[in-house]
Coordinates of N, CA, C and O in Angstrom, one line a residue:
X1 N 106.7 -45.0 -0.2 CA 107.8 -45.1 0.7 C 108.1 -43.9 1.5 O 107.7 -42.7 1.1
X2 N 108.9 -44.1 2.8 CA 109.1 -42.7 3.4 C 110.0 -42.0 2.7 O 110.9 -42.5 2.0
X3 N 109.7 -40.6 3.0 CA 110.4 -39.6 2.2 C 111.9 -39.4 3.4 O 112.1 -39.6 4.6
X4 N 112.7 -39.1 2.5 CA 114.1 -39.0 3.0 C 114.1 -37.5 3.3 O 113.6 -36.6 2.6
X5 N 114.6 -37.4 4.3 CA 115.0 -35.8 5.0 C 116.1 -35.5 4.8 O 116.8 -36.4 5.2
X6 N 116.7 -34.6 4.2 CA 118.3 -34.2 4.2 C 118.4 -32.9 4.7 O 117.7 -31.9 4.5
X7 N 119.2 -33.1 5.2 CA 120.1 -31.6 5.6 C 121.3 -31.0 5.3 O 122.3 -31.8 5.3
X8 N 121.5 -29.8 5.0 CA 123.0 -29.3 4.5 C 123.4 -29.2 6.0 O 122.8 -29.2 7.1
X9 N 124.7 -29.2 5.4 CA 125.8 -29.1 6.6 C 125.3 -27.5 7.6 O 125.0 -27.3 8.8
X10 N 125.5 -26.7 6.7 CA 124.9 -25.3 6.9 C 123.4 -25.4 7.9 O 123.1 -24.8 9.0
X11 N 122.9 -26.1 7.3 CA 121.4 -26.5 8.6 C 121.8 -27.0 9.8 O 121.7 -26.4 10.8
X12 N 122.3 -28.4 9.7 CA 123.0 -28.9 10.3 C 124.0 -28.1 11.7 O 124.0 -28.6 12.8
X13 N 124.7 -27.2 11.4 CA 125.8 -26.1 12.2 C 124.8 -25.3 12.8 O 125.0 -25.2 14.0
X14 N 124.0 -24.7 12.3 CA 123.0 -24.1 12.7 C 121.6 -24.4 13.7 O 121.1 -23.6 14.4
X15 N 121.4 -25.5 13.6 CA 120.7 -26.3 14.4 C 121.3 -26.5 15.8 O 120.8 -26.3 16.9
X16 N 122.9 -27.1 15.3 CA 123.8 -27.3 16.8 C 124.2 -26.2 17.4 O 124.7 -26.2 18.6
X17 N 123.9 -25.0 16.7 CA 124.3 -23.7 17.5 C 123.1 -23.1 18.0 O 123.2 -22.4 19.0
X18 N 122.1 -23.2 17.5 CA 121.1 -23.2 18.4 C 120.6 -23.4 19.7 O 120.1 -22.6 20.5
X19 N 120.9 -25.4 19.8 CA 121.0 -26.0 20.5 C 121.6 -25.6 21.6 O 121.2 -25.5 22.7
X20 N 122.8 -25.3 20.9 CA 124.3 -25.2 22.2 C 123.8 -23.3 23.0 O 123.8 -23.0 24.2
X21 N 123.6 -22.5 22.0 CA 122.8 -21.3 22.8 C 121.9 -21.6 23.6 O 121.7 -21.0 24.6
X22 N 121.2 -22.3 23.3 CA 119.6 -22.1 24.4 C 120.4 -23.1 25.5 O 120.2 -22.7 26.6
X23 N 121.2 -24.1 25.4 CA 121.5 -24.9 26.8 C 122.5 -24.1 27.2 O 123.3 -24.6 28.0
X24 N 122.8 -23.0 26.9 CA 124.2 -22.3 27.5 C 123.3 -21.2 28.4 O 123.5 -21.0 29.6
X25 N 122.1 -20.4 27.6 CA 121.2 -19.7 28.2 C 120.5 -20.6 29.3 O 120.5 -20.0 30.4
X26 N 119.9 -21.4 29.3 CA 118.7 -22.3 30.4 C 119.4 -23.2 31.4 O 118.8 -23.7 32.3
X27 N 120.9 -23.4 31.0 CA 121.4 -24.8 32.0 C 122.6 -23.5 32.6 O 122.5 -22.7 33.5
X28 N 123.9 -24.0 31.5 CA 125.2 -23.0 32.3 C 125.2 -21.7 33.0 O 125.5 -21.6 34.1
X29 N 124.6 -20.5 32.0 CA 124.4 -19.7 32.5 C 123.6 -19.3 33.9 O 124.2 -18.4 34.4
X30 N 122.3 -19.9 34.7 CA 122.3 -19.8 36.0 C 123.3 -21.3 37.0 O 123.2 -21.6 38.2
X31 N 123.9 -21.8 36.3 CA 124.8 -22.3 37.2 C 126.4 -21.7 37.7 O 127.2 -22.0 38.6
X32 N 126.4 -20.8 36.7 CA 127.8 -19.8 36.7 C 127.1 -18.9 37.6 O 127.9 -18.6 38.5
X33 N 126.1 -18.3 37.8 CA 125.4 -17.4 38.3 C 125.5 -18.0 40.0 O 126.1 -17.5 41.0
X34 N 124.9 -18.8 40.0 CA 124.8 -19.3 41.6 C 126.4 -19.4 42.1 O 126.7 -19.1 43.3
X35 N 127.4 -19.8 40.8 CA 128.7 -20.2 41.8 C 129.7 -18.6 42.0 O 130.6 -18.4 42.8
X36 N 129.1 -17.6 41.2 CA 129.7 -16.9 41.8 C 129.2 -16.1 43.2 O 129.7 -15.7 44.2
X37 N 127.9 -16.1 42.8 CA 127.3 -15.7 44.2 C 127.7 -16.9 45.6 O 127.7 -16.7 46.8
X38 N 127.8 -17.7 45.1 CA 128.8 -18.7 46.5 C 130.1 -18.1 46.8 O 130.6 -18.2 48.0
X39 N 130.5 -17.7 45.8 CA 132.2 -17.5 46.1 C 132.2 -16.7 46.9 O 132.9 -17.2 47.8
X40 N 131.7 -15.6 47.4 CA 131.7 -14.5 48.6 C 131.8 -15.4 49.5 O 132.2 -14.8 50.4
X41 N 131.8 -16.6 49.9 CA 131.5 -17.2 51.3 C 132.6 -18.3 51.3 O 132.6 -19.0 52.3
X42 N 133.8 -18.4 49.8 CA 134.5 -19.2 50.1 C 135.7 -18.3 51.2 O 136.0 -17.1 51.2
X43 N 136.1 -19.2 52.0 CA 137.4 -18.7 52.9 C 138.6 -18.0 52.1 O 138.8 -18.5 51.0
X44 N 139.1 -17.4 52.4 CA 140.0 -16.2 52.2 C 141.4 -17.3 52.2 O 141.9 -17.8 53.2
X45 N 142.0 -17.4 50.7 CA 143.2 -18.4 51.1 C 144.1 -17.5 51.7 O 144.1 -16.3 51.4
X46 N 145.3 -18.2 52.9 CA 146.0 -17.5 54.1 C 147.3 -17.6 52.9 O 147.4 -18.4 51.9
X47 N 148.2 -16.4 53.4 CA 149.4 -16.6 53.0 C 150.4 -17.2 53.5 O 150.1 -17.4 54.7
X48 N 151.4 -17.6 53.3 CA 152.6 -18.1 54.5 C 152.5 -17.4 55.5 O 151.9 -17.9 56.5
X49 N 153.1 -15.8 55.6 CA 153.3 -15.1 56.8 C 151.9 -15.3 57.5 O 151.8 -15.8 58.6
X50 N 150.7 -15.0 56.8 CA 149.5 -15.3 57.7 C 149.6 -16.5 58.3 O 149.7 -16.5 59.5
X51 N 149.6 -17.5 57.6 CA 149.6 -18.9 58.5 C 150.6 -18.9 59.6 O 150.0 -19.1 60.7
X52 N 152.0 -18.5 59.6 CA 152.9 -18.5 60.7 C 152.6 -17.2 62.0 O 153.1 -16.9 63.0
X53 N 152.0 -16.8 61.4 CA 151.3 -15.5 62.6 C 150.3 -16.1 62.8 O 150.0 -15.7 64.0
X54 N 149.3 -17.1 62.4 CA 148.4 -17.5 63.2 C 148.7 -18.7 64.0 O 148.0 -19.1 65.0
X55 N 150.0 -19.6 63.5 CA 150.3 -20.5 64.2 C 151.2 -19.7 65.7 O 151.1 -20.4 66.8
X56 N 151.6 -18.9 65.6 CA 152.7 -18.1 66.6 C 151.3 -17.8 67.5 O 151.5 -17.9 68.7
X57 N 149.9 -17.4 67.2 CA 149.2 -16.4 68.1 C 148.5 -18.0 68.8 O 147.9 -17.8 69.9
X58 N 148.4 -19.1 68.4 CA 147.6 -20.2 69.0 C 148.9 -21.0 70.0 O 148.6 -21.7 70.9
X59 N 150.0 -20.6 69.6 CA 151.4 -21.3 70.1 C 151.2 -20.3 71.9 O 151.2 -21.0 73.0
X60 N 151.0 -18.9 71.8 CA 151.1 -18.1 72.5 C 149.6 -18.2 73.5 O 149.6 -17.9 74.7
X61 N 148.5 -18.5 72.9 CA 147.1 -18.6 73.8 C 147.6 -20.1 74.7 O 147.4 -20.1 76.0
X62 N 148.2 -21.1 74.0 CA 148.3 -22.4 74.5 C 149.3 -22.3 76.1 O 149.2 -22.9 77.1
X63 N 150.4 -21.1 75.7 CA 151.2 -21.1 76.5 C 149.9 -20.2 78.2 O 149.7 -20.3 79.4
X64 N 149.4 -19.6 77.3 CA 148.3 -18.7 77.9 C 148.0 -19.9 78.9 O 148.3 -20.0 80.1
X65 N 147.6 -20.6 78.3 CA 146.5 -21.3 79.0 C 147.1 -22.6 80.5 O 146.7 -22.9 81.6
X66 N 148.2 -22.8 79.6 CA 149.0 -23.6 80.3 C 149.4 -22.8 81.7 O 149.1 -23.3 82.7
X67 N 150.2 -21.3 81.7 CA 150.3 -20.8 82.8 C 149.4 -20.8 83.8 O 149.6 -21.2 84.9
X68 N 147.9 -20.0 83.4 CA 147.0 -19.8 83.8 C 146.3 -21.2 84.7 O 145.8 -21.1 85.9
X69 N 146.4 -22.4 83.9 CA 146.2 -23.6 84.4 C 147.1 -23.9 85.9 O 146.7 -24.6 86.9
X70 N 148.6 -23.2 85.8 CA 149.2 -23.9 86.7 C 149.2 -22.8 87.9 O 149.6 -23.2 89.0
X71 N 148.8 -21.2 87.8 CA 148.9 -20.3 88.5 C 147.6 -20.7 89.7 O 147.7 -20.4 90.9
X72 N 146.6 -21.2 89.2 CA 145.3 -21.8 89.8 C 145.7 -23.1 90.7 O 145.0 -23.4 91.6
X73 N 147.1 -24.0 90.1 CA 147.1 -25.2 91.0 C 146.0 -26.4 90.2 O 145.4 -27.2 90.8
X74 N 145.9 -26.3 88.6 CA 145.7 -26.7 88.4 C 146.3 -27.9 86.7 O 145.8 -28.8 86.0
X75 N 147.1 -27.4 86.7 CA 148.0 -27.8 85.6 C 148.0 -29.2 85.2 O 148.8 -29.6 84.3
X76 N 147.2 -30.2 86.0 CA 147.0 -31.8 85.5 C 146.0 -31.6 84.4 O 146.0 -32.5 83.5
X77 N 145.3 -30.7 84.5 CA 144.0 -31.1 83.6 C 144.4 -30.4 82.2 O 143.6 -30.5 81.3
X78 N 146.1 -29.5 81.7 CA 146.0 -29.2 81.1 C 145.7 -29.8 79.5 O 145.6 -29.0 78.6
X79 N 145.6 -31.4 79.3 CA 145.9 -32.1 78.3 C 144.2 -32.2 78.1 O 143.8 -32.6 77.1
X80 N 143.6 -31.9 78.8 CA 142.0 -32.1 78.8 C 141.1 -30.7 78.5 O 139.9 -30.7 78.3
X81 N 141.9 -29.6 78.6 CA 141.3 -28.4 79.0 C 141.4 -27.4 77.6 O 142.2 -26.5 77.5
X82 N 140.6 -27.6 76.7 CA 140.7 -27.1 75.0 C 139.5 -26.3 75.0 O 138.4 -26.6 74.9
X83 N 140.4 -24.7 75.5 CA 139.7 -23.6 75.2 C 139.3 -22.7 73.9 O 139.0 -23.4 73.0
X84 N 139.3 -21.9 73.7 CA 138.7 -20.9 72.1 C 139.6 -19.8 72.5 O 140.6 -19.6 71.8
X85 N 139.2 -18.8 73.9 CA 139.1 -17.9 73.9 C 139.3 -17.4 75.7 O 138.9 -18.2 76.5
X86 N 139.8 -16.4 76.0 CA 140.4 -16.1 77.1 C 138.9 -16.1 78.2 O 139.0 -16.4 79.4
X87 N 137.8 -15.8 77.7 CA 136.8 -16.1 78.7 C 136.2 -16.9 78.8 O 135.4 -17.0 79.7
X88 N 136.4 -18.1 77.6 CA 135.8 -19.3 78.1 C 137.0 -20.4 78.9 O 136.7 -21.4 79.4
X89 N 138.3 -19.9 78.9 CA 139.5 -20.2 80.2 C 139.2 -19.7 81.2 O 139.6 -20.2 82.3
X90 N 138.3 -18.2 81.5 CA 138.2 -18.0 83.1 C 136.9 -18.8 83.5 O 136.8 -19.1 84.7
X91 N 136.1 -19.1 82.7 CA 135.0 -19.8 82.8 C 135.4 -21.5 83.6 O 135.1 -21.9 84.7
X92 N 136.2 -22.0 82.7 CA 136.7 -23.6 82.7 C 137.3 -23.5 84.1 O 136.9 -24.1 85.0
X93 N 138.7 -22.4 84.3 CA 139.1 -22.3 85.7 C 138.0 -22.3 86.7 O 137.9 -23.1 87.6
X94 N 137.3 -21.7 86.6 CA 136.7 -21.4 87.2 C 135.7 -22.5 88.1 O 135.6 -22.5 89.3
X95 N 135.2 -23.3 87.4 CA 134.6 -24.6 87.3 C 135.7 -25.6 88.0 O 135.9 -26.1 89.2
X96 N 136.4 -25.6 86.8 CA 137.3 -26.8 88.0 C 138.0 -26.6 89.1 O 138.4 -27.6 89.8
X97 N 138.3 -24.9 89.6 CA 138.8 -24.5 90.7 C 137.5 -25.3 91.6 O 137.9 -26.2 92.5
X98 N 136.1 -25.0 91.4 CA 135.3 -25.1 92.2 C 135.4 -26.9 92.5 O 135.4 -27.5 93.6
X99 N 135.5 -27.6 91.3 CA 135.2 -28.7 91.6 C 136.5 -29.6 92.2 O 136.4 -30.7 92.7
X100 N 138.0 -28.8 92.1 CA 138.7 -29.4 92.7 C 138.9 -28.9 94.5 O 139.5 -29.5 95.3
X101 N 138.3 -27.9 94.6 CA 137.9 -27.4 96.1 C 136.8 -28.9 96.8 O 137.0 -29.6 97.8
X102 N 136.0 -28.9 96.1 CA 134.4 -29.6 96.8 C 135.1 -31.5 97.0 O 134.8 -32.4 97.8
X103 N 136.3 -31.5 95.8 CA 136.8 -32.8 96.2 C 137.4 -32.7 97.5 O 136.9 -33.3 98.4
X104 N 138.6 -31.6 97.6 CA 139.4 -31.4 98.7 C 138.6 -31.5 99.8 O 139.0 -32.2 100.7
X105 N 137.5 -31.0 99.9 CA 136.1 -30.9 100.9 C 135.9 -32.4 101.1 O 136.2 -32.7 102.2
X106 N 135.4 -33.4 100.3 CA 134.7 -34.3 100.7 C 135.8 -35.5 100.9 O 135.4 -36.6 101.2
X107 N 136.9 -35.3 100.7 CA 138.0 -36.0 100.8 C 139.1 -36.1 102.2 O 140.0 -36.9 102.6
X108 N 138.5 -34.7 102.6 CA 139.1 -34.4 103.9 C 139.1 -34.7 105.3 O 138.2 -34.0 105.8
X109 N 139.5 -35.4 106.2 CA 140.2 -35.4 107.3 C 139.0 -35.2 108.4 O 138.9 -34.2 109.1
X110 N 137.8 -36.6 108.4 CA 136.8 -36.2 109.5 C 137.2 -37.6 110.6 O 137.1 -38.7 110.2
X111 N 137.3 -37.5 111.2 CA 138.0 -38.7 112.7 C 136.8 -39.4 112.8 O 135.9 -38.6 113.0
X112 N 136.6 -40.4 112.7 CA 135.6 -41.6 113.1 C 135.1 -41.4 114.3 O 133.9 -41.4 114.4
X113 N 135.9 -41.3 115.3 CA 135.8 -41.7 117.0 C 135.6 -40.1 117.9 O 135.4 -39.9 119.1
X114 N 135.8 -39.3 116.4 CA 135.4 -37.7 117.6 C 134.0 -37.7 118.0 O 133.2 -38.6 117.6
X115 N 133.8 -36.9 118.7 CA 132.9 -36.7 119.7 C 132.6 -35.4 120.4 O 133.5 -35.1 121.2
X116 N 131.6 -34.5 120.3 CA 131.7 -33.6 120.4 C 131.7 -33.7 121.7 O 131.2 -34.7 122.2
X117 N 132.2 -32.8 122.5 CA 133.0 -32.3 123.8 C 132.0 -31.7 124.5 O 131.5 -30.7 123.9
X118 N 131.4 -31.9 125.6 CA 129.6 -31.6 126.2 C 131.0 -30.4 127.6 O 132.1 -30.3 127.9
X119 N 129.5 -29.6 128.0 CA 130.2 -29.0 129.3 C 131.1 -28.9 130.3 O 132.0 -28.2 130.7
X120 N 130.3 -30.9 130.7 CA 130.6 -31.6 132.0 C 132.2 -32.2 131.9 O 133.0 -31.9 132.8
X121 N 132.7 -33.1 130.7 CA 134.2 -32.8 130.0 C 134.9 -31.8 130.3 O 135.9 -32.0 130.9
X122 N 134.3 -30.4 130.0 CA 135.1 -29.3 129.6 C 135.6 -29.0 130.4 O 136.9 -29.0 130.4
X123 N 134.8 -28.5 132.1 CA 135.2 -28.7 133.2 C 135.9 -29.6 134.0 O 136.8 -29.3 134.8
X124 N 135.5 -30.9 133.6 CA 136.5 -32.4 134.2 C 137.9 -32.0 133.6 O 138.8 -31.9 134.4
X125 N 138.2 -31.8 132.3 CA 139.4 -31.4 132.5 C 140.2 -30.6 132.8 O 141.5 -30.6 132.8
X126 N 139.6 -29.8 133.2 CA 140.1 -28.0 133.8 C 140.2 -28.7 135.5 O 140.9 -28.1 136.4
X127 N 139.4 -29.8 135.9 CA 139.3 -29.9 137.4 C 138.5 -29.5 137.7 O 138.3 -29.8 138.8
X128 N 137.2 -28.4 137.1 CA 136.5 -27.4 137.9 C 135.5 -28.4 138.4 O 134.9 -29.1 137.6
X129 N 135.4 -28.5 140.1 CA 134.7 -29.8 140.6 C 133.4 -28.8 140.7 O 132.3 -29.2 140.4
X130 N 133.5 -27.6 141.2 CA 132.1 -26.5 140.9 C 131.3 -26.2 139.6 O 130.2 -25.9 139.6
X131 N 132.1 -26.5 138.4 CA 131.7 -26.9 137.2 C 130.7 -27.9 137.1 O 129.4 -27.9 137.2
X132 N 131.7 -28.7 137.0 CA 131.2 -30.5 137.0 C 129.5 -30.4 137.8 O 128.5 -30.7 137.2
X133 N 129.6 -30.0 139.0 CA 128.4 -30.0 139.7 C 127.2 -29.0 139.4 O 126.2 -29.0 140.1
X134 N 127.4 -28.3 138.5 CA 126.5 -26.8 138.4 C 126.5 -27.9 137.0 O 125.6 -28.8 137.2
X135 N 126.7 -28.1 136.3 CA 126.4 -29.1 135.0 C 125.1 -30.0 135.2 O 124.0 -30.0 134.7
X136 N 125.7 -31.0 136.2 CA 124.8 -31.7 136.4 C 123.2 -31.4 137.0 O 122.1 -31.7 136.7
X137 N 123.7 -30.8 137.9 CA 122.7 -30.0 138.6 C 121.4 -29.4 137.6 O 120.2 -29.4 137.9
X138 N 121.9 -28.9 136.7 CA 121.3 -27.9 135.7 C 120.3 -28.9 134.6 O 119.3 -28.7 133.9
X139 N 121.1 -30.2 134.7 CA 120.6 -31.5 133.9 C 119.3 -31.6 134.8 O 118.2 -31.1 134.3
X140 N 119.4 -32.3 136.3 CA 118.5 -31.9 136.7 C 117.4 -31.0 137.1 O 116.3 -31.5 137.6
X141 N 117.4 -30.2 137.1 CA 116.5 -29.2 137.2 C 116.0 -28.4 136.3 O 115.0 -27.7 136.5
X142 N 116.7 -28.4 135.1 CA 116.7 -27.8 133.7 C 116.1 -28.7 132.6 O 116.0 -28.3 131.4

């Protein structure tokens, strides 16, 4: 028959502390190791007054921005217009100054029925009948 294995308790405690050392050495221990070396890179918790000084300095860019939007003549776009930083707002003005110019441009005021205004006109309405005639004349011969 098989032989029976026994163990004292004493074996027993000793075996499990073994155990529990070598997996404290080969598992936890480089997992405690990696998380402190992470922690350098966790974010810095803010305090109240920090948080209310950084809400006061984003309160004050927004106003920034908002002026800035309306001093350009452009203050519709300010609901659209989510800057960082003071040079990427001269940038953005900058841009839509241009592109609200090139609308004003192609939106602007060209008469269907003008006509550019020739010599022989320019004279007819002045009366110059010596005009009128050195015009034509010049058609011909020119």
């Amino acid at each position: 028959m098989a032989e029976e294995i026994s163990f004292t308790q004493e074996q027993l405690d000793e075996a499990i502390s073994n155990a529990k050392n070598e997996w404290i050495k080969n598992e936890l221990n480089p997992i405690i190791a990696e998380r402190d070396d992470l922690l350098q890179f966790k974010p810095k918790e803010l305090s109240d007054d920090e948080k209310a000084i950084q809400t006061k300095q984003k309160e004050l860019f927004d106003k920034e921005v908002t002026l800035t939007l309306k001093e350009n003549g452009l203050e519709q776009f300010a609901s659209i217009v989510k800057v960082g930083d003071t040079e990427e707002l001269k940038t953005v003005i900058n841009s839509l100054t241009g592109i609200v110019n090139q609308i004003k441009i192609d939106n602007g005021y060209v008469p269907n029925d003008h006509k550019q205004q020739n010599e022989y006109d320019t004279f007819a309405q002045k009366n110059d009948t010596k005009g009128m005639i050195a015009t034509k004349l010049s058609k011909l011969f020119g």
